[in-house]
Coordinates of C-alpha atoms in Angstrom, one line a residue:
M1 CA 11.0 97.1 97.1
A2 CA 11.5 96.1 100.7
Q3 CA 11.0 99.7 101.8
F4 CA 7.8 99.9 99.7
Q5 CA 6.5 96.7 101.3
E6 CA 7.2 98.1 104.8
V7 CA 5.3 101.2 104.1
M8 CA 2.4 99.1 102.8
R9 CA 2.4 97.0 106.0
Q10 CA 2.4 100.1 108.2
Q11 CA -0.6 101.5 106.2
L12 CA -2.5 98.2 106.6
E13 CA -1.8 98.1 110.3
T14 CA -3.0 101.8 110.7
S15 CA -6.1 101.1 108.7
M16 CA -6.9 98.0 110.7
H17 CA -6.3 99.9 114.0
T18 CA -8.8 102.6 112.8
E19 CA -11.4 100.1 111.8
L20 CA -11.1 98.2 115.1
E21 CA -11.5 101.4 117.1
K22 CA -14.7 102.2 115.1
L23 CA -16.1 98.7 116.0
L24 CA -15.2 99.2 119.7
D25 CA -17.2 102.5 119.7
T26 CA -20.3 100.4 119.0
A27 CA -19.8 98.2 122.1
T28 CA -21.0 99.1 125.6
G29 CA -20.2 98.2 129.2
A30 CA -18.3 95.1 130.2
D31 CA -18.5 93.8 126.5
K32 CA -16.4 96.8 125.5
E33 CA -13.6 95.9 127.9
V34 CA -13.6 92.2 126.9
S35 CA -13.6 93.1 123.2
K36 CA -10.7 95.6 123.8
K37 CA -8.6 92.7 125.2
D38 CA -9.6 90.5 122.3
F39 CA -8.6 93.1 119.8
E40 CA -5.2 93.6 121.4
G41 CA -4.5 89.9 120.7
F42 CA -5.9 90.2 117.2
K43 CA -3.7 93.1 116.4
K44 CA -0.6 91.2 117.5
L45 CA -1.7 88.3 115.3
F46 CA -2.4 90.6 112.3
H47 CA 1.0 92.2 112.7
R48 CA 2.7 88.8 112.6
F49 CA 0.6 87.8 109.6
L50 CA 1.8 90.8 107.7
Q51 CA 5.5 90.0 108.5
V52 CA 5.3 86.3 107.3
K53 CA 6.9 85.6 103.9
G54 CA 6.5 82.2 102.4
P55 CA 6.4 78.8 104.3
S56 CA 7.2 79.1 108.0
V57 CA 9.8 76.2 107.8
E58 CA 12.8 75.5 105.7
W59 CA 12.6 71.8 104.8
S60 CA 16.4 71.3 104.9
K61 CA 16.4 72.3 108.6
I62 CA 13.9 69.7 109.7
H63 CA 15.3 66.8 111.7
R64 CA 13.9 63.8 113.5
P65 CA 13.5 64.5 117.2
P66 CA 16.3 63.1 119.5
E67 CA 15.5 59.7 120.8
D68 CA 15.0 60.8 124.4
S69 CA 12.7 63.7 123.5
I70 CA 9.8 61.3 122.7
Q71 CA 9.4 58.6 125.4
P72 CA 7.5 55.4 124.9
Y73 CA 4.5 55.2 127.2
E74 CA 5.5 51.8 128.4
K75 CA 8.7 53.3 129.9
I76 CA 6.7 55.9 131.7
V77 CA 4.3 53.2 133.2
A78 CA 7.3 51.0 134.2
R79 CA 8.4 53.7 136.7
G80 CA 5.2 52.9 138.7
L81 CA 3.1 55.3 140.8
P82 CA 4.0 56.9 144.1
D83 CA 2.0 56.3 147.3
S84 CA 0.8 59.9 147.2
V85 CA -1.2 59.9 143.9
A86 CA -3.6 62.4 145.6
E87 CA -0.8 64.9 146.1
S88 CA -0.1 65.0 142.3
L89 CA -3.8 65.1 141.4
N90 CA -4.4 68.1 143.7
K91 CA -1.9 70.0 141.5
L92 CA -3.9 69.3 138.3
V93 CA -6.7 71.1 136.4
V94 CA -8.5 69.4 133.5
V95 CA -9.2 71.7 130.6
K96 CA -11.6 70.7 127.8
L97 CA -11.7 72.6 124.5
N98 CA -15.4 73.3 124.2
G99 CA -15.7 75.9 121.4
G100 CA -17.1 73.7 118.7
L101 CA -20.7 73.3 117.4
G102 CA -22.3 70.0 116.4
T103 CA -23.1 71.3 112.9
S104 CA -20.9 68.7 111.1
M105 CA -23.1 66.0 112.6
G106 CA -26.4 67.8 111.9
C107 CA -26.9 69.0 115.4
K108 CA -27.6 72.5 116.8
G109 CA -25.7 73.9 119.7
P110 CA -22.4 72.9 121.4
K111 CA -21.0 69.6 120.2
S112 CA -20.3 68.6 123.8
L113 CA -24.0 68.3 124.4
I114 CA -24.5 65.5 121.8
S115 CA -25.4 62.1 123.4
V116 CA -22.7 59.6 122.7
R117 CA -23.3 56.6 125.0
N118 CA -26.3 55.5 127.1
E119 CA -27.8 59.0 126.8
N120 CA -24.6 60.5 128.2
T121 CA -23.2 63.5 126.4
F122 CA -19.5 64.3 125.9
L123 CA -19.8 66.7 128.9
D124 CA -21.6 64.1 131.1
L125 CA -18.8 61.6 130.5
T126 CA -16.1 64.2 131.3
V127 CA -17.8 65.2 134.6
Q128 CA -18.2 61.5 135.5
Q129 CA -14.5 60.8 134.9
I130 CA -13.3 63.7 137.1
E131 CA -15.9 63.0 139.8
H132 CA -14.7 59.4 139.9
L133 CA -11.1 60.6 140.4
N134 CA -12.1 63.0 143.2
K135 CA -14.1 60.4 145.0
T136 CA -11.5 57.6 144.6
Y137 CA -8.5 59.6 145.8
N138 CA -10.3 62.2 147.9
T139 CA -9.0 65.0 145.7
D140 CA -10.1 68.3 144.3
V141 CA -9.4 68.2 140.5
P142 CA -11.5 71.0 138.9
L143 CA -12.8 71.0 135.3
V144 CA -12.3 74.1 133.2
L145 CA -14.2 74.5 129.9
M146 CA -12.9 76.9 127.2
N147 CA -16.1 78.0 125.5
S148 CA -16.5 80.2 122.4
F149 CA -19.2 82.8 121.8
N150 CA -20.9 80.0 119.9
T151 CA -21.2 77.6 122.8
D152 CA -21.0 79.7 126.0
E153 CA -24.6 80.4 126.7
D154 CA -25.9 76.9 126.0
T155 CA -23.1 75.3 128.0
K156 CA -23.7 77.5 131.1
K157 CA -27.4 76.6 131.1
I158 CA -26.6 72.9 131.2
L159 CA -23.9 73.3 133.9
Q160 CA -26.6 73.7 136.5
K161 CA -27.3 70.0 136.4
Y162 CA -23.9 69.2 137.8
T163 CA -24.3 71.4 140.9
H164 CA -24.3 68.3 143.2
H165 CA -21.5 66.5 141.5
R166 CA -18.1 66.4 143.2
V167 CA -16.4 68.5 140.6
K168 CA -15.8 72.3 140.6
I169 CA -16.5 73.6 137.1
H170 CA -15.1 76.9 135.8
T171 CA -15.6 78.4 132.3
F172 CA -13.8 81.1 130.3
N173 CA -14.3 82.3 126.8
Q174 CA -12.1 82.1 123.7
S175 CA -11.5 85.5 122.1
R176 CA -13.8 86.8 119.4
Y177 CA -11.9 88.0 116.4
P178 CA -13.2 89.7 113.2
R179 CA -13.0 87.9 109.9
I180 CA -11.2 90.0 107.3
N181 CA -11.9 90.7 103.7
K182 CA -9.4 88.8 101.5
E183 CA -8.9 91.8 99.2
S184 CA -8.8 94.8 101.5
L185 CA -7.5 92.9 104.6
L186 CA -10.0 94.9 106.8
P187 CA -12.8 93.6 109.0
V188 CA -16.0 92.7 107.4
A189 CA -18.0 93.6 110.5
T190 CA -19.7 97.0 110.7
D191 CA -20.4 96.9 114.4
M192 CA -20.0 94.6 117.4
G193 CA -23.4 93.0 116.9
M194 CA -23.6 89.3 116.3
T195 CA -27.0 89.0 114.6
G196 CA -28.4 89.9 111.2
Q197 CA -25.7 90.9 108.7
N198 CA -23.1 90.5 111.4
A199 CA -24.0 86.8 112.1
D200 CA -21.0 85.3 110.4
V201 CA -18.4 88.0 110.5
W202 CA -16.8 86.9 113.8
Y203 CA -14.9 83.7 114.6
P204 CA -13.1 82.0 117.6
P205 CA -9.4 82.0 116.6
G206 CA -8.4 78.3 117.1
H207 CA -7.4 76.5 120.3
G208 CA -4.0 78.3 120.3
D209 CA -6.0 81.2 121.8
I210 CA -6.2 79.3 125.1
Y211 CA -3.1 80.8 126.5
A212 CA -4.1 84.5 126.1
S213 CA -7.8 84.0 126.9
F214 CA -7.1 81.8 130.0
Y215 CA -4.6 84.5 131.2
N216 CA -6.9 87.4 130.4
S217 CA -9.9 85.8 132.2
G218 CA -8.1 85.9 135.6
L219 CA -8.8 82.2 136.0
L220 CA -5.1 81.2 135.5
D221 CA -4.0 83.4 138.4
Q222 CA -6.9 82.1 140.6
L223 CA -5.9 78.5 140.0
I224 CA -2.2 79.1 140.7
A225 CA -3.3 80.8 143.9
E226 CA -5.2 77.6 144.8
G227 CA -2.0 75.6 144.5
K228 CA -2.6 74.2 141.0
E229 CA 0.5 73.6 138.9
Y230 CA -0.5 71.8 135.7
I231 CA -3.4 71.6 133.2
F232 CA -4.3 68.6 131.1
V233 CA -5.8 70.0 127.9
S234 CA -7.7 68.0 125.3
N235 CA -10.6 68.2 122.8
I236 CA -13.9 67.4 124.5
D237 CA -14.8 65.1 121.6
N238 CA -11.7 62.9 122.2
L239 CA -13.2 60.1 124.4
G240 CA -9.7 58.6 124.9
A241 CA -8.4 61.7 126.6
T242 CA -8.8 60.8 130.3
V243 CA -6.5 61.7 133.2
D244 CA -3.5 59.3 133.1
L245 CA -1.8 59.0 136.5
H246 CA 1.5 57.7 135.0
I247 CA 1.9 60.7 132.8
L248 CA 0.9 63.1 135.6
H249 CA 3.5 61.4 137.9
H250 CA 6.2 61.7 135.2
L251 CA 5.3 65.4 134.7
V252 CA 5.3 66.3 138.4
S253 CA 8.5 64.4 139.3
R254 CA 10.8 64.7 136.3
V255 CA 13.6 67.1 137.0
P256 CA 16.2 67.0 134.2
N257 CA 19.1 69.6 134.9
G258 CA 17.2 70.7 138.0
K259 CA 14.3 71.9 135.8
R260 CA 10.8 70.5 135.6
C261 CA 9.2 69.6 132.3
E262 CA 6.8 72.4 131.3
F263 CA 5.0 70.7 128.4
I264 CA 4.2 67.2 127.4
M265 CA 2.5 66.3 124.1
E266 CA 0.9 62.9 123.7
V267 CA 1.6 61.5 120.3
T268 CA 0.7 58.2 118.8
D269 CA 1.7 56.0 115.9
K270 CA 0.4 57.3 112.5
T271 CA -1.8 55.1 110.3
R272 CA -2.9 55.9 106.8
A273 CA -6.0 57.5 108.2
D274 CA -3.9 60.1 110.1
V275 CA -1.6 61.3 107.3
K276 CA -2.7 65.0 107.7
G277 CA -2.1 65.1 111.5
G278 CA 0.6 67.4 112.9
T279 CA 3.9 65.7 113.8
L280 CA 6.9 66.5 116.1
I281 CA 10.2 67.5 114.6
Q282 CA 13.5 69.0 115.8
Y283 CA 14.0 72.4 114.3
D284 CA 16.7 75.0 115.3
G285 CA 17.5 72.9 118.4
K286 CA 13.9 72.8 119.7
L287 CA 11.1 70.3 119.6
R288 CA 8.4 71.7 117.3
L289 CA 5.0 70.8 116.0
L290 CA 4.8 70.7 112.2
E291 CA 1.3 71.0 110.7
I292 CA 0.5 70.1 107.1
A293 CA -0.5 73.8 106.4
Q294 CA 3.2 74.8 107.0
V295 CA 4.7 72.2 104.6
P296 CA 5.9 73.5 101.2
K297 CA 3.8 71.9 98.4
A298 CA 6.8 70.0 97.0
H299 CA 7.1 68.1 100.3
V300 CA 3.5 67.4 101.2
D301 CA 3.7 63.7 100.1
E302 CA 6.9 63.3 102.1
F303 CA 5.0 64.8 105.1
K304 CA 2.2 62.3 104.7
S305 CA 4.7 59.4 104.6
V306 CA 4.1 56.9 107.4
T307 CA 7.7 55.8 107.2
K308 CA 9.4 59.2 107.7
F309 CA 7.0 60.9 110.1
K310 CA 5.8 58.0 112.2
I311 CA 3.8 59.8 114.9
F312 CA 1.1 62.5 115.1
N313 CA -0.2 64.9 117.7
T314 CA -3.3 63.7 119.6
N315 CA -3.8 67.2 121.1
N316 CA -3.7 65.7 124.6
L317 CA -1.3 68.2 126.3
W318 CA 0.0 68.6 129.8
I319 CA 1.2 72.1 130.5
S320 CA 2.7 74.1 133.4
L321 CA 0.4 76.9 134.6
G322 CA 3.4 78.9 135.9
A323 CA 5.1 78.6 132.5
I324 CA 1.9 79.9 130.7
K325 CA 1.8 82.9 133.0
R326 CA 5.6 83.6 132.5
L327 CA 5.3 83.4 128.7
Q328 CA 2.2 85.5 128.5
E329 CA 3.7 88.2 130.6
Q330 CA 6.9 88.2 128.6
N331 CA 4.9 88.2 125.3
A332 CA 7.0 85.2 124.4
M333 CA 4.4 82.6 123.3
D334 CA 5.4 81.7 119.7
M335 CA 2.9 80.0 117.5
E336 CA 2.7 79.8 113.7
I337 CA -0.3 81.5 112.1
I338 CA -2.8 79.3 110.3
V339 CA -4.5 81.3 107.5
N340 CA -8.0 79.8 107.0
P341 CA -9.8 81.0 103.9
K342 CA -13.7 81.0 104.1
T343 CA -16.5 82.1 101.8
L344 CA -19.5 83.7 103.6
D345 CA -23.1 82.9 102.6
G346 CA -23.2 86.0 100.4
G347 CA -20.2 84.8 98.5
Q348 CA -17.7 87.2 100.0
N349 CA -14.2 85.7 100.4
V350 CA -12.6 86.2 103.8
I351 CA -9.7 84.9 105.8
Q352 CA -9.5 84.1 109.5
L353 CA -6.2 84.0 111.4
E354 CA -5.8 81.1 113.8
T355 CA -3.3 79.4 116.0
A356 CA -3.0 75.8 117.4
V357 CA -2.4 75.1 121.1
G358 CA 0.3 72.5 120.4
A359 CA 2.3 74.9 118.2
A360 CA 3.5 76.6 121.4
I361 CA 5.6 73.6 122.4
K362 CA 8.8 75.3 121.3
S363 CA 8.2 78.2 123.7
F364 CA 8.4 75.9 126.8
D365 CA 11.4 74.5 128.6
N366 CA 12.2 70.8 128.7
A367 CA 9.2 70.0 126.4
M368 CA 8.8 66.4 125.4
G369 CA 6.5 63.9 123.7
I370 CA 5.1 60.6 125.0
N371 CA 4.2 58.0 122.5
V372 CA 0.9 56.7 123.9
P373 CA -1.4 53.8 122.9
R374 CA -3.9 54.5 120.2
S375 CA -6.7 54.1 122.8
R376 CA -5.9 57.6 124.1
F377 CA -7.0 59.0 120.7
L378 CA -10.7 58.3 120.2
P379 CA -12.2 61.4 118.6
V380 CA -15.8 61.5 117.5
K381 CA -15.8 63.8 114.5
T382 CA -18.4 62.0 112.3
V383 CA -21.4 59.8 112.7
S384 CA -19.2 56.9 111.6
D385 CA -17.1 57.5 114.8
L386 CA -20.3 57.7 116.8
L387 CA -21.3 54.2 115.7
L388 CA -18.0 52.9 116.9
V389 CA -18.2 54.3 120.4
M390 CA -21.9 53.4 120.8
S391 CA -21.2 49.7 119.9
N392 CA -20.3 46.7 122.0
L393 CA -16.6 47.3 121.0
Y394 CA -16.4 49.5 124.1
S395 CA -17.6 49.2 127.7
L396 CA -18.3 52.3 129.8
E397 CA -17.2 52.6 133.4
A398 CA -17.1 55.9 135.4
G399 CA -17.3 58.0 132.3
S400 CA -14.4 56.2 130.6
L401 CA -14.6 53.9 127.5
T402 CA -12.4 50.9 127.3
M403 CA -12.0 48.4 124.4
S404 CA -14.0 45.2 125.2
Q405 CA -11.9 42.3 126.2
K406 CA -14.0 40.1 123.9
R407 CA -12.4 41.8 120.9
E408 CA -9.5 39.6 119.8
F409 CA -7.3 42.3 118.4
P410 CA -6.9 45.9 119.8
T411 CA -7.4 47.8 116.5
T412 CA -10.7 49.5 115.8
P413 CA -12.7 48.6 112.6
H414 CA -12.7 51.0 109.7
I415 CA -16.3 52.4 109.3
K416 CA -17.5 54.5 106.4
L417 CA -21.2 55.5 106.5
G418 CA -22.6 57.3 103.4
S419 CA -24.3 60.7 103.2
S420 CA -27.7 59.1 104.2
F421 CA -26.2 58.8 107.7
N422 CA -24.5 62.2 108.0
K423 CA -26.9 63.7 110.6
V424 CA -27.3 62.2 114.0
Q425 CA -31.1 62.1 113.6
E426 CA -30.9 60.3 110.3
Y427 CA -28.4 57.8 111.7
Q428 CA -30.6 57.1 114.7
N429 CA -33.6 56.4 112.4
R430 CA -31.6 53.9 110.4
F431 CA -30.4 51.7 113.3
E432 CA -33.1 50.1 115.4
S433 CA -30.2 49.0 117.7
I434 CA -26.4 49.2 117.3
P435 CA -25.1 46.1 115.5
D436 CA -22.7 43.6 117.2
M437 CA -19.3 44.7 115.9
L438 CA -16.9 42.7 118.0
E439 CA -15.5 40.8 115.0
L440 CA -15.9 43.5 112.4
D441 CA -12.8 44.7 110.4
H442 CA -14.4 47.0 107.8
L443 CA -17.9 48.4 107.2
T444 CA -19.0 50.5 104.2
V445 CA -22.6 51.5 103.9
S446 CA -24.0 53.7 101.1
G447 CA -27.5 54.7 100.1
D448 CA -30.9 54.0 101.6
V449 CA -30.1 51.3 104.1
T450 CA -31.7 50.4 107.5
F451 CA -30.7 48.0 110.2
G452 CA -33.1 45.9 112.4
K453 CA -32.4 44.9 115.9
Q454 CA -29.5 42.5 117.0
V455 CA -27.7 42.5 113.6
S456 CA -24.2 41.1 113.7
L457 CA -21.4 42.3 111.5
K458 CA -18.2 40.3 111.0
G459 CA -15.1 40.6 108.9
T460 CA -15.6 43.0 105.9
V461 CA -19.1 44.0 105.1
I462 CA -20.1 46.3 102.2
I463 CA -23.7 47.3 101.7
I464 CA -24.6 49.6 98.8
A465 CA -28.2 50.5 97.9
N466 CA -28.4 51.9 94.3
H467 CA -30.0 55.2 93.7
G468 CA -33.8 55.1 94.3
D469 CA -33.5 51.6 95.9
R470 CA -33.6 50.6 99.6
I471 CA -32.0 47.7 101.6
D472 CA -33.5 46.7 104.9
I473 CA -31.3 44.4 107.0
P474 CA -33.8 42.3 109.1
A475 CA -33.5 41.8 112.9
G476 CA -31.1 39.0 113.9
T477 CA -29.2 38.9 110.5
I478 CA -25.5 37.9 110.6
L479 CA -23.4 39.4 107.9
E480 CA -19.8 38.0 107.6
N481 CA -17.5 39.0 104.7
K482 CA -20.5 40.0 102.6
I483 CA -21.0 42.5 99.8
V484 CA -24.7 43.4 99.5
S485 CA -25.9 45.6 96.6
G486 CA -28.8 46.3 94.3
N487 CA -32.4 46.9 94.9
L488 CA -33.0 44.3 97.7
R489 CA -36.1 45.3 99.7
I490 CA -35.3 42.6 102.2
L491 CA -32.0 40.8 102.6
D492 CA -32.4 37.1 103.4
H493 CA -30.5 35.6 106.3

């Protein structure tokens, strides 16, 4: 049986190779060379995909990480900062993962171009943060955007507006991989085109692709030649992911056993809202990221437990450039494959093979986690998140959001806006101005609801408009620990 399976695997790889060569024959010029490099990476991933049998972890081999492998942030801060902060900053590059579209929030184009605060987009805030660092410390911290074929063109057009900012901006593109037919395990694409029938047959293969595409772009070598040593990588929609000087100092100066730390993962305490987030474990003597997709079904509830797995990965990562170069050249970057099933518009079932950037932690030397405050994880994935960051709960300074000192407790309210608010345009039409939420604990809104100016929400507020009905909250209304439902046209003060 094993011999038969091996023959089948070899046949599938041969067929895949033949189909990819046919696709390459339809490409021209520089595109052909780029696609050739992309396909080399895809073939390696496909080869590994065919080798994998069952779950990628044995549950009995999972252990809690050793105490010293995940340091509390307070301990890092207690060490203080050196006089030469500028020296550390000049070794740093900020990398933002910018491959995603704003479709989940009803917007066209790159998600990074959605306005999130005072007409500033995610990208505006990022540029402001880095420019502030460069001006304050007289440094040269560049910004690198990892785009995808979905976001590259629109992003490059907008970059012209930052020409006179004190930030050098570079871009490189994620790979473009072919979606594969779930049955035949061959590419769905018929040529290298990206329009018409080929519009949805390609995909960017997850942020784990950063290592190969960064290396292949030539930008990695260029930055090393300029004296850069580390990258700080994060999702562009995580507004809490700013450059932290204490973590940077720890990274640059920590030399256990004469070796520098090559990889730091920022983790934070798990709440019930984060039960699906990846966590750090000790496995085969190495620190490793465990994602829910790798967990055997019988242990999923255990994985979601807040008591056993207390932390989760924020995807804020600090990584050595030299180590990335070494691991790429040794072909030693080891990341688990995520098999993501999709159904195309025509009903065809496909799979796409992806990897996650944090999964490479086990390939790096002296990797560690730092348990950071929740404030460093402020992702804007939904319009409910957008309401939070637009409100008076946060103040904005030099591109960074900080929790208002007027808020008596540091936790953020739980906000759940119904489907009527799903798209940014709908959401904007329903709020004449963003309510005062300094004393809010929980907000649920469902149905056709609109808010007038200067509404104040306190404690727990639940507003439910029945089907076909509408609720208008008048200007100046204060709602404290209220449940509002029914067919109220106007809610009295």
